[in-house]
Amino acid sequence: MVDFLLNCLKPQSYNHNDERSAYCEIFIPMFKAFGNATKKLNYVWCEKKAKDSDYLWLMSNNFKREKGNIKLLDGVGRLVDKELNYLMIESSGFNNPNTISHTLNDSLKNMKTGSDNLKYSLSNYRKASFKTVKKISVYTCHIIQNKMTLVRYKVLSPSQWQVVECRSASVPTSFSGIVQYTGVFELFAFLLLDIAEQEAIFHQLELETSGLVKVPSDETVAHHLM
């Protein structure tokens, strides 16, 4: 809230087509506060690779990546306990006259990034139950103007993946819109509850992968997806 106050006292508005300033001043402090206060997420910021998905290039025998195919993100949040990518953040700009085309391209990037990082998480638990691994979630957060939209990626069946918009919230930039913080707080509460659920799921997956919980061979991830 202190950061919100400081943003409201800003002497002039953000320039047109200034993607980074609004993102760094308005959104990064909120995600950083959430990660540090809960001690659940570590972040890297601004034009970073979601490194876990690099291994997918090796699985497809694509050993030479073209520069244009390397997708850089505005933020990547990793689960502290598992060191897995959990939340990928992309900003499509603030007061950008090309918002529509930029947003469409970033939406496709988010879908690719979310599915790639989910694939990597699944690949760590080939001996585990497919029923359990279907509960793994990864998220992308797409920021357009002052609105952020949280999208979840999960496996629905061996042939279907599920992409669902879970929450959206507008971040106020003036005192008159302060009630909008209700949606912002609810979005982060949703993430906190999901992280707790994911921790329990990963614990179960570790038990199944280690053999402490028996999984029939025809019920494993390898049987259904490999």
PDB file of C-alpha atoms in Angstrom, residues 37-131:
ATOM      1  CA  ALA A  37       6.230 -12.306   2.568  1.00  0.00           C
ATOM      2  CA  THR A  38       5.056 -15.865   1.925  1.00  0.00           C
ATOM      3  CA  LYS A  39       8.574 -17.202   1.192  1.00  0.00           C
ATOM      4  CA  LYS A  40       7.016 -19.335  -1.547  1.00  0.00           C
ATOM      5  CA  LEU A  41       8.302 -17.760  -4.786  1.00  0.00           C
ATOM      6  CA  ASN A  42      11.632 -16.427  -6.050  1.00  0.00           C
ATOM      7  CA  TYR A  43      11.628 -14.188  -9.123  1.00  0.00           C
ATOM      8  CA  VAL A  44      13.836 -13.078 -11.962  1.00  0.00           C
ATOM      9  CA  TRP A  45      12.736  -9.969 -13.841  1.00  0.00           C
ATOM     10  CA  CYS A  46      12.689  -8.382 -17.293  1.00  0.00           C
ATOM     11  CA  GLU A  47      13.595 -10.291 -20.454  1.00  0.00           C
ATOM     12  CA  LYS A  48      14.485 -13.587 -18.766  1.00  0.00           C
ATOM     13  CA  LYS A  49      14.204 -17.143 -20.052  1.00  0.00           C
ATOM     14  CA  ALA A  50      12.054 -19.734 -18.313  1.00  0.00           C
ATOM     15  CA  LYS A  51      15.067 -22.055 -18.201  1.00  0.00           C
ATOM     16  CA  ASP A  52      13.230 -25.272 -17.322  1.00  0.00           C
ATOM     17  CA  SER A  53      11.653 -25.349 -20.778  1.00  0.00           C
ATOM     18  CA  ASP A  54      15.125 -25.426 -22.419  1.00  0.00           C
ATOM     19  CA  TYR A  55      15.202 -29.202 -21.924  1.00  0.00           C
ATOM     20  CA  LEU A  56      12.200 -29.614 -24.199  1.00  0.00           C
ATOM     21  CA  TRP A  57      14.380 -28.621 -27.142  1.00  0.00           C
ATOM     22  CA  LEU A  58      16.633 -31.574 -26.381  1.00  0.00           C
ATOM     23  CA  MET A  59      13.690 -33.979 -26.165  1.00  0.00           C
ATOM     24  CA  SER A  60      12.629 -32.912 -29.671  1.00  0.00           C
ATOM     25  CA  ASN A  61      16.241 -33.288 -30.919  1.00  0.00           C
ATOM     26  CA  ASN A  62      16.367 -29.582 -31.752  1.00  0.00           C
ATOM     27  CA  PHE A  63      19.944 -28.878 -30.725  1.00  0.00           C
ATOM     28  CA  LYS A  64      20.258 -25.597 -32.589  1.00  0.00           C
ATOM     29  CA  ARG A  65      17.763 -22.947 -31.590  1.00  0.00           C
ATOM     30  CA  GLU A  66      17.146 -19.935 -33.766  1.00  0.00           C
ATOM     31  CA  LYS A  67      17.385 -16.614 -31.957  1.00  0.00           C
ATOM     32  CA  GLY A  68      13.826 -15.712 -32.926  1.00  0.00           C
ATOM     33  CA  ASN A  69      12.487 -18.807 -31.185  1.00  0.00           C
ATOM     34  CA  ILE A  70      13.908 -17.908 -27.776  1.00  0.00           C
ATOM     35  CA  LYS A  71      11.037 -16.488 -25.728  1.00  0.00           C
ATOM     36  CA  LEU A  72      12.055 -13.959 -23.074  1.00  0.00           C
ATOM     37  CA  LEU A  73       9.620 -13.126 -20.298  1.00  0.00           C
ATOM     38  CA  ASP A  74       9.037 -10.058 -18.152  1.00  0.00           C
ATOM     39  CA  GLY A  75       9.049 -12.147 -14.981  1.00  0.00           C
ATOM     40  CA  VAL A  76       9.437 -15.754 -13.862  1.00  0.00           C
ATOM     41  CA  GLY A  77       8.387 -16.947 -10.405  1.00  0.00           C
ATOM     42  CA  ARG A  78       9.856 -20.249  -9.207  1.00  0.00           C
ATOM     43  CA  LEU A  79       8.585 -22.377  -6.331  1.00  0.00           C
ATOM     44  CA  VAL A  80      11.169 -22.110  -3.570  1.00  0.00           C
ATOM     45  CA  ASP A  81      10.869 -25.701  -2.325  1.00  0.00           C
ATOM     46  CA  LYS A  82      10.742 -27.436  -5.731  1.00  0.00           C
ATOM     47  CA  GLU A  83      12.787 -24.975  -7.849  1.00  0.00           C
ATOM     48  CA  LEU A  84      10.244 -25.279 -10.646  1.00  0.00           C
ATOM     49  CA  ASN A  85       8.754 -22.472 -12.725  1.00  0.00           C
ATOM     50  CA  TYR A  86       5.271 -21.768 -11.404  1.00  0.00           C
ATOM     51  CA  LEU A  87       4.276 -18.261 -12.539  1.00  0.00           C
ATOM     52  CA  MET A  88       5.347 -16.653 -15.835  1.00  0.00           C
ATOM     53  CA  ILE A  89       4.571 -12.941 -16.233  1.00  0.00           C
ATOM     54  CA  GLU A  90       4.256 -10.969 -19.473  1.00  0.00           C
ATOM     55  CA  SER A  91       3.378  -7.277 -19.895  1.00  0.00           C
ATOM     56  CA  SER A  92       1.871  -5.956 -23.128  1.00  0.00           C
ATOM     57  CA  GLY A  93       2.501  -2.320 -22.280  1.00  0.00           C
ATOM     58  CA  PHE A  94       0.841   0.768 -20.860  1.00  0.00           C
ATOM     59  CA  ASN A  95      -0.683   3.474 -23.075  1.00  0.00           C
ATOM     60  CA  ASN A  96       0.577   1.537 -26.072  1.00  0.00           C
ATOM     61  CA  PRO A  97      -1.102   2.470 -29.398  1.00  0.00           C
ATOM     62  CA  ASN A  98      -0.318  -1.037 -30.699  1.00  0.00           C
ATOM     63  CA  THR A  99      -1.859  -2.793 -27.703  1.00  0.00           C
ATOM     64  CA  ILE A 100      -4.050  -5.183 -29.737  1.00  0.00           C
ATOM     65  CA  SER A 101      -1.290  -6.678 -31.918  1.00  0.00           C
ATOM     66  CA  HIS A 102       1.155  -6.747 -29.005  1.00  0.00           C
ATOM     67  CA  THR A 103      -1.437  -8.451 -26.796  1.00  0.00           C
ATOM     68  CA  LEU A 104      -2.205 -11.137 -29.372  1.00  0.00           C
ATOM     69  CA  ASN A 105       1.493 -11.983 -29.771  1.00  0.00           C
ATOM     70  CA  ASP A 106       2.019 -12.065 -26.010  1.00  0.00           C
ATOM     71  CA  SER A 107      -1.056 -14.292 -25.566  1.00  0.00           C
ATOM     72  CA  LEU A 108       0.469 -16.851 -27.921  1.00  0.00           C
ATOM     73  CA  LYS A 109       3.793 -16.552 -26.106  1.00  0.00           C
ATOM     74  CA  ASN A 110       2.062 -17.202 -22.778  1.00  0.00           C
ATOM     75  CA  MET A 111       0.321 -20.313 -24.098  1.00  0.00           C
ATOM     76  CA  LYS A 112       3.618 -21.673 -25.432  1.00  0.00           C
ATOM     77  CA  THR A 113       5.474 -20.828 -22.227  1.00  0.00           C
ATOM     78  CA  GLY A 114       2.798 -22.274 -19.949  1.00  0.00           C
ATOM     79  CA  SER A 115       2.533 -25.549 -21.856  1.00  0.00           C
ATOM     80  CA  ASP A 116       6.327 -25.952 -22.144  1.00  0.00           C
ATOM     81  CA  ASN A 117       6.884 -25.480 -18.429  1.00  0.00           C
ATOM     82  CA  LEU A 118       4.043 -27.840 -17.587  1.00  0.00           C
ATOM     83  CA  LYS A 119       5.653 -30.463 -19.846  1.00  0.00           C
ATOM     84  CA  TYR A 120       8.917 -30.067 -17.966  1.00  0.00           C
ATOM     85  CA  SER A 121       7.179 -30.553 -14.602  1.00  0.00           C
ATOM     86  CA  LEU A 122       5.479 -33.710 -15.883  1.00  0.00           C
ATOM     87  CA  SER A 123       8.756 -35.121 -17.186  1.00  0.00           C
ATOM     88  CA  ASN A 124      10.148 -35.224 -13.628  1.00  0.00           C
ATOM     89  CA  TYR A 125       7.494 -37.723 -12.522  1.00  0.00           C
ATOM     90  CA  ARG A 126       7.291 -40.395 -15.218  1.00  0.00           C
ATOM     91  CA  LYS A 127       6.861 -43.199 -12.665  1.00  0.00           C
ATOM     92  CA  ALA A 128       4.158 -41.395 -10.734  1.00  0.00           C
ATOM     93  CA  SER A 129       0.410 -41.800 -11.135  1.00  0.00           C
ATOM     94  CA  PHE A 130      -1.107 -40.003 -14.109  1.00  0.00           C
ATOM     95  CA  LYS A 131      -4.126 -39.238 -11.918  1.00  0.00           C
TER      96      LYS A 131
END
